[in-house]
Amino acid sequence: RPALMRLAAHACETEKGFCFNVSASYLCKRYSVEMKAVLPFVDILFGNEDEMTSLVALLGLQITAETGSLGYYKQAAMLISVMPNLRSDMHRVVVVTRGADDVVVCDGQTVFTYP
């Protein structure tokens, strides 16, 4: 995990984009400290429905839409995209893959869906 933080810090210091995939729901529980620590460095975040639901819980975000609904993932993407980013020149892009359902993408200002 120190290697991940070194890589994230290097990307930030050299103004290179840093992409991160949540990878698995259980990682939000098992590595909660590391997930929270790396998030401010992340410029583009990827995750599927389960992973985003776990990340929302880890971060304690308040989502008003029903869990599992398109609205839930739109709200989650927006809230995560506007969280503090060490690269102040840009908002984080959040991509939520949803199997056969539309992909949700948020750039910090607008939420898009793609079939």
Short mmCIF file of C-alpha atoms in Angstrom, two decimals:
data_model
loop_
_atom_site.label_atom_id
_atom_site.label_comp_id
_atom_site.label_asym_id
_atom_site.label_seq_id
_atom_site.Cartn_x
_atom_site.Cartn_y
_atom_site.Cartn_z
CA ARG A 1 0.00 0.00 0.00
CA PRO A 2 2.87 2.43 0.45
CA ALA A 3 3.61 1.90 -3.25
CA LEU A 4 0.08 3.02 -4.15
CA MET A 5 0.48 6.21 -2.16
CA ARG A 6 3.91 6.89 -3.69
CA LEU A 7 2.46 6.43 -7.16
CA ALA A 8 -0.51 8.67 -6.36
CA ALA A 9 1.73 11.38 -4.92
CA HIS A 10 4.08 11.20 -7.92
CA ALA A 11 1.17 11.61 -10.34
CA CYS A 12 -0.05 14.63 -8.39
CA GLU A 13 3.39 16.24 -8.10
CA THR A 14 4.12 15.80 -11.82
CA GLU A 15 0.60 16.85 -12.85
CA LYS A 16 -0.20 13.49 -14.42
CA GLY A 17 -3.65 11.99 -14.28
CA PHE A 18 -4.21 9.28 -11.72
CA CYS A 19 -6.90 6.67 -12.42
CA PHE A 20 -8.12 4.24 -9.78
CA ASN A 21 -10.49 1.29 -9.95
CA VAL A 22 -12.22 0.35 -6.71
CA SER A 23 -11.81 -3.27 -7.95
CA ALA A 24 -13.91 -5.12 -5.36
CA SER A 25 -16.51 -4.23 -2.74
CA TYR A 26 -14.69 -5.92 0.11
CA LEU A 27 -11.65 -3.67 -0.40
CA CYS A 28 -13.65 -0.72 0.95
CA LYS A 29 -14.00 -2.57 4.24
CA ARG A 30 -10.65 -4.33 4.40
CA TYR A 31 -8.62 -1.31 3.31
CA SER A 32 -10.86 1.54 4.41
CA VAL A 33 -7.99 3.73 5.65
CA GLU A 34 -6.09 3.31 2.38
CA MET A 35 -9.20 3.96 0.27
CA LYS A 36 -9.86 7.21 2.08
CA ALA A 37 -6.19 8.21 1.84
CA VAL A 38 -5.87 7.65 -1.90
CA LEU A 39 -9.15 9.25 -2.95
CA PRO A 40 -7.90 12.88 -2.86
CA PHE A 41 -5.25 11.92 -5.45
CA VAL A 42 -7.69 10.24 -7.84
CA ASP A 43 -8.57 12.11 -11.02
CA ILE A 44 -10.66 9.35 -12.61
CA LEU A 45 -12.44 6.78 -10.45
CA PHE A 46 -13.96 3.58 -11.83
CA GLY A 47 -16.27 1.15 -10.08
CA ASN A 48 -19.27 -1.04 -10.62
CA GLU A 49 -22.57 -0.81 -8.73
CA ASP A 50 -21.52 -2.94 -5.77
CA GLU A 51 -18.17 -1.19 -5.44
CA MET A 52 -19.75 2.26 -5.53
CA THR A 53 -22.36 1.24 -2.97
CA SER A 54 -19.54 0.08 -0.67
CA LEU A 55 -17.58 3.29 -1.26
CA VAL A 56 -20.65 5.41 -0.50
CA ALA A 57 -21.04 3.54 2.81
CA LEU A 58 -17.33 3.93 3.62
CA LEU A 59 -17.45 7.67 2.96
CA GLY A 60 -20.72 8.11 4.86
CA LEU A 61 -22.39 9.87 1.94
CA GLN A 62 -26.08 10.66 2.23
CA ILE A 63 -27.91 9.50 -0.90
CA THR A 64 -31.63 10.21 -1.07
CA ALA A 65 -32.44 7.93 -4.00
CA GLU A 66 -33.22 4.25 -3.51
CA THR A 67 -30.10 2.07 -3.29
CA GLY A 68 -29.51 0.34 -6.60
CA SER A 69 -31.51 2.82 -8.67
CA LEU A 70 -30.08 4.91 -11.49
CA GLY A 71 -30.70 7.99 -9.34
CA TYR A 72 -28.63 6.48 -6.53
CA TYR A 73 -25.58 6.08 -8.77
CA LYS A 74 -26.06 9.52 -10.29
CA GLN A 75 -26.08 11.10 -6.83
CA ALA A 76 -23.14 9.00 -5.68
CA ALA A 77 -21.10 9.93 -8.75
CA MET A 78 -21.79 13.64 -8.25
CA LEU A 79 -20.96 13.60 -4.54
CA ILE A 80 -17.73 11.66 -5.05
CA SER A 81 -16.68 13.77 -8.02
CA VAL A 82 -16.83 17.01 -6.03
CA MET A 83 -14.99 15.70 -2.98
CA PRO A 84 -11.65 17.40 -2.37
CA ASN A 85 -9.09 16.68 -5.06
CA LEU A 86 -5.44 17.60 -4.59
CA ARG A 87 -5.37 18.73 -8.21
CA SER A 88 -7.49 21.82 -7.68
CA ASP A 89 -7.56 22.56 -11.40
CA MET A 90 -10.08 19.82 -12.05
CA HIS A 91 -12.96 17.84 -10.62
CA ARG A 92 -12.69 14.10 -10.32
CA VAL A 93 -14.40 12.08 -13.04
CA VAL A 94 -16.42 9.17 -11.68
CA VAL A 95 -17.46 6.25 -13.88
CA VAL A 96 -20.00 3.73 -12.59
CA THR A 97 -20.44 0.61 -14.69
CA ARG A 98 -23.79 -1.11 -14.28
CA GLY A 99 -23.65 -4.37 -16.22
CA ALA A 100 -26.23 -4.27 -19.01
CA ASP A 101 -27.64 -0.96 -17.69
CA ASP A 102 -26.42 2.51 -18.64
CA VAL A 103 -22.97 3.60 -17.49
CA VAL A 104 -23.01 6.70 -15.25
CA VAL A 105 -20.28 9.31 -15.74
CA CYS A 106 -19.92 12.51 -13.74
CA ASP A 107 -17.38 15.27 -14.35
CA GLY A 108 -18.16 17.26 -11.21
CA GLN A 109 -20.72 19.45 -12.93
CA THR A 110 -22.88 17.18 -15.03
CA VAL A 111 -23.98 13.57 -14.80
CA PHE A 112 -24.17 11.68 -18.09
CA THR A 113 -25.50 8.22 -18.87
CA TYR A 114 -24.36 6.05 -21.75
CA PRO A 115 -26.01 2.86 -23.00
#
